[in-house]
Structures are given as C-alpha cells and as structure tokens.
Tab-separated table of C-alpha atoms in Angstrom:
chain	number	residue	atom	x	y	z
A	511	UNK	CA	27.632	-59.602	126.842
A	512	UNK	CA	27.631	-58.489	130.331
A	513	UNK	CA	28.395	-54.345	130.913
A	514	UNK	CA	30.830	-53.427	133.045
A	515	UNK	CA	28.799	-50.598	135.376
A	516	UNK	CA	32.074	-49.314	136.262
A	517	UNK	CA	33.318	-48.445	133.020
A	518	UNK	CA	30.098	-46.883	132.273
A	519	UNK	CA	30.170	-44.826	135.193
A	520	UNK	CA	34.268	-43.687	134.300
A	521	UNK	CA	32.819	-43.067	130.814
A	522	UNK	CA	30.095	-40.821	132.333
A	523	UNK	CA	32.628	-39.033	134.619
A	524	UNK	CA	34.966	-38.044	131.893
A	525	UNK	CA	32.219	-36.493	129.669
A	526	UNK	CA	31.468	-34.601	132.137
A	527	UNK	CA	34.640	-33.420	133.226
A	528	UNK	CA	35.499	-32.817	129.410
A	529	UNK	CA	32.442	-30.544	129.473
A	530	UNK	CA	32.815	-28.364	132.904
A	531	UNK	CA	36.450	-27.535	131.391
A	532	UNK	CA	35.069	-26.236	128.107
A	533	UNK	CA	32.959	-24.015	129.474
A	534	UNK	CA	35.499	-22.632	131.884
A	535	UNK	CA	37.728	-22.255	128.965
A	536	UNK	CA	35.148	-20.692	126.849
A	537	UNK	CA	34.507	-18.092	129.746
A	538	UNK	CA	38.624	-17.361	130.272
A	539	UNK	CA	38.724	-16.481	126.566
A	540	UNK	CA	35.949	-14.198	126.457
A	541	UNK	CA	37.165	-12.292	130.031
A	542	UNK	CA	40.927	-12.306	127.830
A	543	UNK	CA	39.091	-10.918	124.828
A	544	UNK	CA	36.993	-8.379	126.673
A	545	UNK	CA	40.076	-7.264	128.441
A	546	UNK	CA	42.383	-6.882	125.403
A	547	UNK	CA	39.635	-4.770	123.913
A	548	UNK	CA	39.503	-2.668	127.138
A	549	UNK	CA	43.228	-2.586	127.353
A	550	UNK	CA	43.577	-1.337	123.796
A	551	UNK	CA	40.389	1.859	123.905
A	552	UNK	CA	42.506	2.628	127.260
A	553	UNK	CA	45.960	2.926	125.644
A	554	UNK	CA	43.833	5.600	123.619
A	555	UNK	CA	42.123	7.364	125.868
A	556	UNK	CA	44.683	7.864	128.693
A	557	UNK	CA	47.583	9.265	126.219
A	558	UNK	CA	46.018	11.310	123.655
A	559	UNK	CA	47.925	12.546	120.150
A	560	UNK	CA	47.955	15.554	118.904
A	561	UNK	CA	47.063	19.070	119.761
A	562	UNK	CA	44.170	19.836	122.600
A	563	UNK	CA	41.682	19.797	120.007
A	564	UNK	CA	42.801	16.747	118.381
A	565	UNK	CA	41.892	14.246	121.141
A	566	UNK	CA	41.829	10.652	119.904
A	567	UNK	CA	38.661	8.961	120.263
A	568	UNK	CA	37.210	5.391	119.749
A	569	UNK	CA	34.592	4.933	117.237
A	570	UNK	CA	31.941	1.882	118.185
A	571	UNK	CA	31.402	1.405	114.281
A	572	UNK	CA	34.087	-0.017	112.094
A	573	UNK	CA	36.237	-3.669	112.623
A	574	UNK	CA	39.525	-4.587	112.789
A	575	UNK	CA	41.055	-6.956	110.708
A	576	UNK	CA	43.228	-8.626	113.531
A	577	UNK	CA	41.333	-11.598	114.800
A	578	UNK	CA	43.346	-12.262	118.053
A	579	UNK	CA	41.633	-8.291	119.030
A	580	UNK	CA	38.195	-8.676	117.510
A	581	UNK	CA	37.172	-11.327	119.478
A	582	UNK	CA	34.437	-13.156	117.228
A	583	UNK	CA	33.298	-9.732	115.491
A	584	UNK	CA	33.485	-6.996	118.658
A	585	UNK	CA	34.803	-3.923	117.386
A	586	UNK	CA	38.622	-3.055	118.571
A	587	UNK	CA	40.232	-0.464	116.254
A	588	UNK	CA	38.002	0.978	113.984
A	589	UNK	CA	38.607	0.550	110.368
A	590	UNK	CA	40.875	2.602	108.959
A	591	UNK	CA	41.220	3.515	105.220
A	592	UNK	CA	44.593	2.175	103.847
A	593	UNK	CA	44.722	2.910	100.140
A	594	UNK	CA	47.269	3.048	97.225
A	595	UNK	CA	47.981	7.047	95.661
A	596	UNK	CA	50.509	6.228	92.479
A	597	UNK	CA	50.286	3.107	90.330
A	598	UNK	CA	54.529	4.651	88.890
A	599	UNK	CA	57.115	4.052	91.170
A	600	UNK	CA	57.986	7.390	93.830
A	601	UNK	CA	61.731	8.337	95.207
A	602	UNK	CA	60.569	10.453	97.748
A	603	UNK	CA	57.062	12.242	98.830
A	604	UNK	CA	56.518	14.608	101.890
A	605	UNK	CA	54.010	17.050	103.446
A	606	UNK	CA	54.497	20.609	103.071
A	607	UNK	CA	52.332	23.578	104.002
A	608	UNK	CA	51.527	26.003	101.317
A	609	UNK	CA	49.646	29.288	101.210
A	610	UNK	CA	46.129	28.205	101.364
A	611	UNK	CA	46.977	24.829	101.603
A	612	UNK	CA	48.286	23.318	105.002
A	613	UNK	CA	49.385	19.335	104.917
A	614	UNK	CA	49.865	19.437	100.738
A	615	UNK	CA	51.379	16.307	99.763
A	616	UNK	CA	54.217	16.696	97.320
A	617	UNK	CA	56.194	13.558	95.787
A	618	UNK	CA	58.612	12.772	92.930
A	619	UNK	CA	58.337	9.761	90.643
A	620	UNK	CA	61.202	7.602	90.606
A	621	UNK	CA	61.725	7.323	86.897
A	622	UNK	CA	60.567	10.587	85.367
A	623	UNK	CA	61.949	13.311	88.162
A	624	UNK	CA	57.936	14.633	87.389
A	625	UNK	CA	56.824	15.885	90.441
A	626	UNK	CA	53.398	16.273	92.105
A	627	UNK	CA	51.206	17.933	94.492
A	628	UNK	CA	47.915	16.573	96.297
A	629	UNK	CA	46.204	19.401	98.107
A	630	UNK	CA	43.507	19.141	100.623
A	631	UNK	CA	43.178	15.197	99.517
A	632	UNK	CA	41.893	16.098	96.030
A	633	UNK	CA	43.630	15.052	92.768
A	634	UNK	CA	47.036	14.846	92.081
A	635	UNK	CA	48.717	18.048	89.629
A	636	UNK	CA	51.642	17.286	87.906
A	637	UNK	CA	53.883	21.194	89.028
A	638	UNK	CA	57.010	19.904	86.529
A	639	UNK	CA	57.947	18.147	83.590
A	640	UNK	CA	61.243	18.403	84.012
A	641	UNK	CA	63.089	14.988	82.788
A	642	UNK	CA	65.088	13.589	85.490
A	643	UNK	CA	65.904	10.149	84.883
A	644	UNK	CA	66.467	7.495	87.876
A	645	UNK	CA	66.002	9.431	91.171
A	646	UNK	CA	67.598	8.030	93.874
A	647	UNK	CA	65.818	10.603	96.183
A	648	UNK	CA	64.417	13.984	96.980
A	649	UNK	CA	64.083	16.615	99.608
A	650	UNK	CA	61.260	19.148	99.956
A	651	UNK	CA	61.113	22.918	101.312
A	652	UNK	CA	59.942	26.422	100.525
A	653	UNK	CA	61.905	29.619	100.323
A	654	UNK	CA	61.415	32.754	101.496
A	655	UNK	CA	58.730	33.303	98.763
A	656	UNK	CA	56.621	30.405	99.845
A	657	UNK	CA	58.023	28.395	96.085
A	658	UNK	CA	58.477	24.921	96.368
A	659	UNK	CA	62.285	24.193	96.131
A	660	UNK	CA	63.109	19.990	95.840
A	661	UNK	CA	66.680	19.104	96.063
A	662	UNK	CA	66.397	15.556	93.231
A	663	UNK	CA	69.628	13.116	93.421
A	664	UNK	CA	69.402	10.978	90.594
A	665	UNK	CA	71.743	8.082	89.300
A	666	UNK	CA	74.059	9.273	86.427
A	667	UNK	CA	76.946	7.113	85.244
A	668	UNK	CA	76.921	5.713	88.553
A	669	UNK	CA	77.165	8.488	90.495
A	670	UNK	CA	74.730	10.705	93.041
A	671	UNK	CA	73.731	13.653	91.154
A	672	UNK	CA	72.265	16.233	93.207
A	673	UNK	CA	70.570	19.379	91.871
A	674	UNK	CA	68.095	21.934	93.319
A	675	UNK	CA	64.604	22.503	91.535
A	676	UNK	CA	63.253	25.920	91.906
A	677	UNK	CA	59.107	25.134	90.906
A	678	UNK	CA	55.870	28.121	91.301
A	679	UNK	CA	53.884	26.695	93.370
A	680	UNK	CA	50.924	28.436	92.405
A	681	UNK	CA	51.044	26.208	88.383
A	682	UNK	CA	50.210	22.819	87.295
A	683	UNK	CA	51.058	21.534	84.070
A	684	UNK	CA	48.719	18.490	84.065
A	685	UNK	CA	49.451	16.274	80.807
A	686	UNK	CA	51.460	19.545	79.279
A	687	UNK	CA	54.614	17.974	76.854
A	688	UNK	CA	55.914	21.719	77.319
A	689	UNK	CA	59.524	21.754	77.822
A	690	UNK	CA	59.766	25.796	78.345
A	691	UNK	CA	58.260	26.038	81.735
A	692	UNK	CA	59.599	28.475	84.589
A	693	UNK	CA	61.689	25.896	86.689
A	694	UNK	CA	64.814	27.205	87.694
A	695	UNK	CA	67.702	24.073	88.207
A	696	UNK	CA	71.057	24.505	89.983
A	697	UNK	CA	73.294	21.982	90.364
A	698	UNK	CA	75.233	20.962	93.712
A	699	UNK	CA	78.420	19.970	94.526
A	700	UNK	CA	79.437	16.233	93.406
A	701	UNK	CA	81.273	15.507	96.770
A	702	UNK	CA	78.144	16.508	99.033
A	703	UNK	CA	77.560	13.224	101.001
A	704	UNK	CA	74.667	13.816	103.508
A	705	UNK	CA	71.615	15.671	103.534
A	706	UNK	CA	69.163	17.186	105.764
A	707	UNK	CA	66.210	19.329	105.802
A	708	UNK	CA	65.275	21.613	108.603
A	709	UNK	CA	62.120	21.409	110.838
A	710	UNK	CA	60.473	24.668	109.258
A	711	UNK	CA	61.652	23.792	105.521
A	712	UNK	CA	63.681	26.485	105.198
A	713	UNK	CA	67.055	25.739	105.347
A	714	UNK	CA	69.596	22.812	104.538
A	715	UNK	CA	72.074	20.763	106.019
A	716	UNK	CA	74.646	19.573	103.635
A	717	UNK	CA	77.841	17.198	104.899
A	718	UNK	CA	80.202	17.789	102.709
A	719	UNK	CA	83.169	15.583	101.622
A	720	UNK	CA	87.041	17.592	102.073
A	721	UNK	CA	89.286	14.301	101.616
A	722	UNK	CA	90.913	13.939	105.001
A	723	UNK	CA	88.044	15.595	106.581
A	724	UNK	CA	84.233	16.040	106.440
A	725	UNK	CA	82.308	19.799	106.567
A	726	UNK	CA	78.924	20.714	107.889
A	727	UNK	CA	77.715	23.431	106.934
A	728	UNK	CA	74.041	24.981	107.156
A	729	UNK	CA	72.746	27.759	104.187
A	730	UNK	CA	68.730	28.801	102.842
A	731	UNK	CA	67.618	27.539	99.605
A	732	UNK	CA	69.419	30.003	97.357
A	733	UNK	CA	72.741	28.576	98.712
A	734	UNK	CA	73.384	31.162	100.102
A	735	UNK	CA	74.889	32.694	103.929
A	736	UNK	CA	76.532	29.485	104.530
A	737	UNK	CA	77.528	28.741	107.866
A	738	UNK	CA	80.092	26.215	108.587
A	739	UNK	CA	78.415	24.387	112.136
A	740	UNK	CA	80.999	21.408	112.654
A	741	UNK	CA	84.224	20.002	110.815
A	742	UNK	CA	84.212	15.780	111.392
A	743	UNK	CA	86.784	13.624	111.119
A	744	UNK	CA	84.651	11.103	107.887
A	745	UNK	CA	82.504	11.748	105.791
A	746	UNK	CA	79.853	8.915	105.882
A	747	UNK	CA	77.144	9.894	108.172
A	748	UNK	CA	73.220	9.200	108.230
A	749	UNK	CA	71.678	12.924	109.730
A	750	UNK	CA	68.178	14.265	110.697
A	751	UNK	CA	67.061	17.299	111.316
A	752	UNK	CA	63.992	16.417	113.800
A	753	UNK	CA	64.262	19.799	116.575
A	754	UNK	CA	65.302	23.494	115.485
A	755	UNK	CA	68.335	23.123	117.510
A	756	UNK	CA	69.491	19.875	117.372
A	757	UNK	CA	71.002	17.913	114.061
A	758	UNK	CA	71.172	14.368	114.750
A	759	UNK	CA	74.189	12.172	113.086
A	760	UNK	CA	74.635	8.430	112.966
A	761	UNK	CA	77.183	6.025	111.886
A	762	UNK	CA	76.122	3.840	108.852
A	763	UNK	CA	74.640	0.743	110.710
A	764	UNK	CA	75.677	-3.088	110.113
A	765	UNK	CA	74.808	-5.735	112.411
A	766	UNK	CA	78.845	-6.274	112.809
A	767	UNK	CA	79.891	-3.143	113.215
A	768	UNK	CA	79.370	-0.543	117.016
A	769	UNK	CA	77.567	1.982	115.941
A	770	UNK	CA	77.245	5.570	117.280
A	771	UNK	CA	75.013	8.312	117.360
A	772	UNK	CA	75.997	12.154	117.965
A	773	UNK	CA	73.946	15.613	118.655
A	774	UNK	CA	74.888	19.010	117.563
A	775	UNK	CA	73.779	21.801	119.370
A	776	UNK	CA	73.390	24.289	116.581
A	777	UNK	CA	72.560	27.163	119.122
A	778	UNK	CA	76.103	26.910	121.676
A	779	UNK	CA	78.179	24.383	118.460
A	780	UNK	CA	78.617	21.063	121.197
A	781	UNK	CA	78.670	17.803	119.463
A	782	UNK	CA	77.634	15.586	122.201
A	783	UNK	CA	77.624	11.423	121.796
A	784	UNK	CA	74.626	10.034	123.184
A	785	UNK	CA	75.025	6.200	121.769
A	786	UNK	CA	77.817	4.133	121.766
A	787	UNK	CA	79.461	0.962	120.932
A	788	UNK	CA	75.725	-0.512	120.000
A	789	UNK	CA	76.323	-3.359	116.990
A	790	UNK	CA	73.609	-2.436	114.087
A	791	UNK	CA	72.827	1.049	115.534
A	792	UNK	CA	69.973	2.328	113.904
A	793	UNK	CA	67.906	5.515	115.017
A	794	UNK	CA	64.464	7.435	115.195
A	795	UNK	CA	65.440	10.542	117.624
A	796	UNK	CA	61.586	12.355	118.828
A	797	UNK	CA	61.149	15.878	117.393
A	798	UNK	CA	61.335	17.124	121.145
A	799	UNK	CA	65.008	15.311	120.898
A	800	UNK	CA	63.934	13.965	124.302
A	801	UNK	CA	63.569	9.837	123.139
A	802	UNK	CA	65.100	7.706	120.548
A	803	UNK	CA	64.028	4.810	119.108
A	804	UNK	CA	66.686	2.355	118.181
A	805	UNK	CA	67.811	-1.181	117.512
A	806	UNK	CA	70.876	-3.199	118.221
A	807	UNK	CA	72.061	-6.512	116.426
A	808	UNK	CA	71.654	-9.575	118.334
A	809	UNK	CA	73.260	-12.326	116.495
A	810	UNK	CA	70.658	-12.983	114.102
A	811	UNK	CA	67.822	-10.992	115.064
A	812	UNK	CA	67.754	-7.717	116.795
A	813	UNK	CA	66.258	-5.509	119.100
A	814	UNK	CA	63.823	-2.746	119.590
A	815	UNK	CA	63.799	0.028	122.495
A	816	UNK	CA	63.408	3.401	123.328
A	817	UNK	CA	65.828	5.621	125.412
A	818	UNK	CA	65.241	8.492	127.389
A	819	UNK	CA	68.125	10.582	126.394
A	820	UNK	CA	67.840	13.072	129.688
A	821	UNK	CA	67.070	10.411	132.373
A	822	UNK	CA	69.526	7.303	129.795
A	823	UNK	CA	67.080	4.639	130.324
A	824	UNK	CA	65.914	2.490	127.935
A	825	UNK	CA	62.732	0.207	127.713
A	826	UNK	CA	62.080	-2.769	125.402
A	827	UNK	CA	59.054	-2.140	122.489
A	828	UNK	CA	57.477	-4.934	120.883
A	829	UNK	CA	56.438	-6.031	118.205
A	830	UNK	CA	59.671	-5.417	117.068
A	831	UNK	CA	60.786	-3.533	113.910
A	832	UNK	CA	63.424	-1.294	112.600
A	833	UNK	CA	63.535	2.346	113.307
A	834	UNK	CA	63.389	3.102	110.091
A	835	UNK	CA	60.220	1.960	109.488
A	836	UNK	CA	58.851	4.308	112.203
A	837	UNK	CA	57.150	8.173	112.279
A	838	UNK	CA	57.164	10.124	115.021
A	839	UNK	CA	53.694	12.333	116.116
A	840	UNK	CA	54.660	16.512	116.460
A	841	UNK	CA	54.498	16.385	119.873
A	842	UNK	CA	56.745	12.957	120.349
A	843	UNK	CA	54.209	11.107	122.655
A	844	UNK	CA	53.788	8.452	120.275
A	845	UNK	CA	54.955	7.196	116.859
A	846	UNK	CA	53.653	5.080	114.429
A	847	UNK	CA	55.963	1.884	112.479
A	848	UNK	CA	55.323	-0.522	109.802
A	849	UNK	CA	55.896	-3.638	111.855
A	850	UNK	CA	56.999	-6.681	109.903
A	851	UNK	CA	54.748	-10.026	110.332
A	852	UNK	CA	57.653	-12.256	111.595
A	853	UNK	CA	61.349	-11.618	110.974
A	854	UNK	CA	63.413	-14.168	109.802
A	855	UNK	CA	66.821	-15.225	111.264
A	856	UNK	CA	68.925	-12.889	109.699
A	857	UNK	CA	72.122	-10.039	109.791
A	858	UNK	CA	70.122	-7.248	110.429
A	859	UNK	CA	69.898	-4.784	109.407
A	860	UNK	CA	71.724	-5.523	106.405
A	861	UNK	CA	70.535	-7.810	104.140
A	862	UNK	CA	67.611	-6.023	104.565
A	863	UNK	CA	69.001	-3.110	103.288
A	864	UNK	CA	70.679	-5.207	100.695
A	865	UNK	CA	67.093	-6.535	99.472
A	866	UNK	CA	68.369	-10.212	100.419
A	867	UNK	CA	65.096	-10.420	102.763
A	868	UNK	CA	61.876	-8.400	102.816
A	869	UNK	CA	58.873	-8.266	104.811
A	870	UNK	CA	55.578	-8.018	104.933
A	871	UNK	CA	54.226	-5.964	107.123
A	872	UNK	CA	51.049	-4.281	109.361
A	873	UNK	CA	51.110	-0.979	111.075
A	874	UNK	CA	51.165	-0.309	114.891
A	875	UNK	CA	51.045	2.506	117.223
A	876	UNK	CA	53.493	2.922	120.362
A	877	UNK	CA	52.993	5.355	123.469
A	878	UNK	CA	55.999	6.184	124.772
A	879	UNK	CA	54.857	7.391	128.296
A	880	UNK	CA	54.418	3.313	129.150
A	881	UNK	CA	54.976	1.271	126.256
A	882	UNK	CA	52.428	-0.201	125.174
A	883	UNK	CA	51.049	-0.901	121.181
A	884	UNK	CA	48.161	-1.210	119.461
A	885	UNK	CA	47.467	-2.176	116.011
A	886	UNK	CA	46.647	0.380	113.341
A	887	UNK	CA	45.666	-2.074	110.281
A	888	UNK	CA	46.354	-5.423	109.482
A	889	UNK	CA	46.426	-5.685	105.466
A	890	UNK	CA	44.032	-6.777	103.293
A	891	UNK	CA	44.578	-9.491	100.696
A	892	UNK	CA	45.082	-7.033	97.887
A	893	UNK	CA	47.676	-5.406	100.224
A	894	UNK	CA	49.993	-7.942	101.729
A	895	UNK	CA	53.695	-8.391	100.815
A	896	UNK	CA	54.292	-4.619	101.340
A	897	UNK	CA	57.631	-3.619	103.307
A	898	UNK	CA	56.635	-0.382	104.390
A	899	UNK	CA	59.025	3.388	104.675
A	900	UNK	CA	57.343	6.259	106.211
A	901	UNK	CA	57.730	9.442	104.517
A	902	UNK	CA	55.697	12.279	106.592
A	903	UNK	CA	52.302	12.270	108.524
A	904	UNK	CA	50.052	15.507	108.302
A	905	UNK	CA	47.305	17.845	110.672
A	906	UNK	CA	44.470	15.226	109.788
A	907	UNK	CA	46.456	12.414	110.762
A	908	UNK	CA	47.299	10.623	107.176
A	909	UNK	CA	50.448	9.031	107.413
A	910	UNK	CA	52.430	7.905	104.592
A	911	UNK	CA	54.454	5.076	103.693
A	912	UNK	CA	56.262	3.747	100.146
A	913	UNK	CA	56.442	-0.052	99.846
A	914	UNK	CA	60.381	-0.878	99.427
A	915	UNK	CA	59.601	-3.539	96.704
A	916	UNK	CA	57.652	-1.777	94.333
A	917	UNK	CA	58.118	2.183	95.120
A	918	UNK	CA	54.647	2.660	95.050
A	919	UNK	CA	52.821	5.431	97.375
A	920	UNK	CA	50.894	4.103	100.244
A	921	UNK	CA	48.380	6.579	103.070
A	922	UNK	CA	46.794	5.365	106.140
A	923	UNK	CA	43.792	7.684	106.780
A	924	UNK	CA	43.720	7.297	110.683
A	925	UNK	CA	41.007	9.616	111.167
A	926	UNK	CA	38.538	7.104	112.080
A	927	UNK	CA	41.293	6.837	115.503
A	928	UNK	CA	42.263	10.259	115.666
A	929	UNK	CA	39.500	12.490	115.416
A	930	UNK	CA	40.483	15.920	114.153
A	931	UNK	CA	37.155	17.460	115.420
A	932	UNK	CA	37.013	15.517	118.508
C-alpha cells in the first residue's frame, strides 16, 4: 500500500502544533499561578491588621489547602491551625479581658447552662454548675468589680427566659457536683425582646416590649441607673452595639420583605436611617461605624457588598456570604467570614435560618480599603460540612466560630498570618 506523503506531512504538522500550544499553555498557567500568589502576599502586605506592632506578615513555611492558590505545592497562605475546643454543644462563647488575663475565652454549653473559661489558651475551667437547661443564648460582661456577669436565655415552656448570672471570676469548680456555690441569679423581665452588649462590657442594652410601643433603655449590670435612650414604634428589632456611641438596629430580614437599618446616636439621642427598602436586609456595621457589610435578596440568591456609610457608596465582595457569618478586626480595615462552598438556589436568607439548607463552608479574609479576599483555610476532611457563626476574635488573632449544625466550638489560630510579634 502506497503512503500518501501528504497526509504524513498534515500528520506531522498537527503534532507539532498540538505541542507548541502545550507549552504555551503550560507557561500562561504558571505566570497565572505566580501572579495569584503575588497578588495574594500583596493584599497582606499593603493593608496590614491590627495595631502598629501587629503587622501581618507572610511565612515561606506552611501550605495551603486551596489548590487553585498553591500552584503544584508553592506556598500561598501559610497553614493555619483550625481545631475543635468542645466535643457538648455551646449557645454562646466570647472573649473577655480579665485581671491578669487579657483575650479569656468564656462560653456556655447549650444543654447544661455550665459555663467555662479558657485563659491564655490553656485548659478549659468549668466557673458554674449552675443547671440551666436548653440555652437559647448568652451574653458576656464584667461589672464594676471586674466579676463575670452572663445574661443566659434559655427555653422554658416555650418561652425566652432571660436571667442574669453573677459568677467570681477568680474560682473554678472543675468536676465539683456542689450545688451551694456563690453565684448570684436575677431574673429579667419576660417581655424584654432585644439585647445588646456594650463595646467595653459594661453596660446593657435591653429593647423592651410596652404593647403599642417598644422601649430602649440602657442600665450597668446591677440593673441599675436606667436610662431610657429611644421609644420605637415595634418591638422586633435585631441590635448591635459595635462603637461607644452608636447602637445599631435592624429590621428582622426575609428575602420578601424591605428591610431597614437605623443608628442611634447615644451621645446627642438622633435615630438616623441609613438603609432602606433593601429585600433580605441583613447587616455587619464596622466598630468605627464607618462601613457595613450587608446583603440584599435577589430572587433566589443574594448579594454581598459593603457601604461606606459617610461617602453612601457601596462595592460588590465576593465570594459571597451572609453578614452574619462575618467578624470584623478592632480597627475595621478588614473582617473575616465563613464563606459557604457554593450556595444553592434558594430564599435567602430564610430557609437558611429555618435550617431548610446549610452549608459548608471555608474561611476568607476581606480588605475593605479595595476589596479584595484571600483565603484563610480551606477544611480538612475531618472538618467539612461545618456552617460556620463567628462569636469574637482576640489580641493574638484567634477567631472563633460555632458550627450551626452541631453547636460545637470551632478557633482559627491565624497567627501563622498575623504575627503578633512581627
């Protein structure tokens, strides 16, 4: 059989051709890889976190464990330590500074009412054994005399229960069944609707329900010096205490419904709309009050921005997730969110608060001076499925989250980013 030398020669061509264009993709990908690598250590560098002393750094040790950044095992983010703290389910935790201990972590277990106190990252000490069946949640302070105080709402008969836990901070009862310990309990009012702690601990914001009207009023730990701040026209708000001087109140959010979202100036009494008319209205307001993160329904879906409340612009973030899921840094330059792996087509965000969907999520950081994200950690196989709520973040940059599903306590170490010594 006779060959054709012009098929050969076509055969020849197209090999080669094949071959010129994988190596010129082969060299685009690396140049892409290199430059997402470079992009990411220069979000970092250029916009750093923290106090002057806190500068973030990248470490050249360590991997990430999101292939589309490591590019074939180059280092992007370093490792960072993501670890479970409680195997029982928690309400609430938070980070409160006590004498000789700054950043101690303090949290209440959901089905006991026991609560706990990590200090300095050691072990966990049990400071009550006070039975509180089925809390719904908790808020943490100190008084005047530096003593823990923990306002507990637990489920009874249906109803919020609400009651304020008076606890030395200076005892732990480890496995002690003794029921005559020093903790002080005094119940609230039944019809108090809203809560809110302020930025210093030391005092709380209560909305109160009045039947054709809605009272806020602020008072210290004992419960007492109330001061009336604003009368409202309903009673069901969602409020925040993120700046000294500024309270923060939402409408409930549902993807059908405008929302709205209102500040009171607690130093001249103004109560000053900053949102409106926004379907599914949810909101993360910056401790400097100066930015908000938010989302809006979008038929199925939604979206994620932030808006600068003095100049009222607003710029798109992504990946997206919900504000809730987010924690802002001290000095608001940044903030860090549980970001879901894909969202499915849904009426957000309530059948999420419903439980009808869940996610599974990784943790990112966003700069607000341009933008951009970077990702934190990606979780591990002994770690996925986790739908992620941030509870506080402390001096040595742990942050803390519990998974929605299961309750359970979560911490991101993100030292190995943000170097405290650095």
């Amino acid at each position: 059989m006779k060959t054709n030398p012009i098929k050969i020669i076509s055969i020849v061509v197209i090999i080669l051709s094949l071959l010129i264009i994988s190596v010129i993709v082969y060299q685009q990908r690396s140049t892409i890889v290199a430059n997402t690598l470079q992009t990411g250590k220069n979000i970092v560098n250029l916009f750093p976190l923290g106090t002057a002393n806190k500068k973030p750094i990248w470490n050249s040790t360590g991997s990430s464990t999101d292939s589309t950044l490591a590019g074939g095992g180059e280092s992007s983010v370093p490792k960072i330590e993501f670890e479970k703290i409680t195997d029982n389910p928690v309400a609430s935790a938070d980070v409160i500074d006590l004498p000789g201990a700054s950043s101690t972590l303090i949290y209440v277990e959901k089905a006991t009412g026991n609560i706990f106190q990590i200090k300095n990252s050691g072990q966990a000490e049990r400071i009550s054994n006070l039975t509180i069946p089925e809390v719904f949640d908790a808020y943490f302070g100190l008084d005047k005399s530096k003593n823990i105080r923990v306002v507990v709402r637990s489920v009874v008969n249906d109803q919020l229960q609400a009651v304020i836990l008076n606890l030395n901070n200076t005892t732990a009862f480890g496995t002690s069944s003794d029921t005559s310990l020093n903790i002080t309990k005094k119940p609230l009012a039944s019809n108090i609707k809203s809560i809110a702690i302020s930025p210093k601990k030391d005092q709380l914001l209560f909305v109160e329900d009045l039947g054709s009207r809605a009272v806020a009023y602020i008072t210290d730990w004992d419960l007492k010096n109330k001061k009336i701040v604003t009368v409202l026209p309903f009673k069901d708000w969602i409020i925040s205490w993120p700046n000294k001087d500024i309270v923060v109140f939402q409408t409930k959010a549902s993807s059908d419904v405008s929302g709205s979202v209102y500040y009171l100036n607690l130093k001249d009494g103004s109560f000053k709309r900053i949102g409106n008319n926004i379907l599914g209205l949810t909101t993360k307001v910056s401790p400097d009050t100066k930015n908000a993160i938010y989302s809006s329904s979008i038929g199925q879906t939604f979206n994620l921005a932030v808006r600068n409340i003095i100049t009222n612009k607003a710029v798109n973030y992504s990946p997206k997730t919900l504000p809730e899921k987010c924690q802002w840094f001290s000095n608001s330059t940044a903030f860090v969110c549980a970001v879901p792996s894909s969202l499915p087509l849904s009426a957000y965000p309530d059948d999420w608060y419903q439980g009808n969907i869940s996610f599974e999520d990784s943790i990112w950081l966003y700069y607000t001076a341009n933008a951009q994200s970077t990702l934190l950690h990606s979780p591990e196989i002994v770690t996925t499925g986790l739908d992620l709520l941030p509870q506080a973040t402390d001096d040595f940059y742990n942050f803390y989250f519990i998974d929605k599903k299961t309750s359970k306590l979560y911490r991101l170490n993100g030292d190995a980013v943000f170097d405290p010594g650095a």
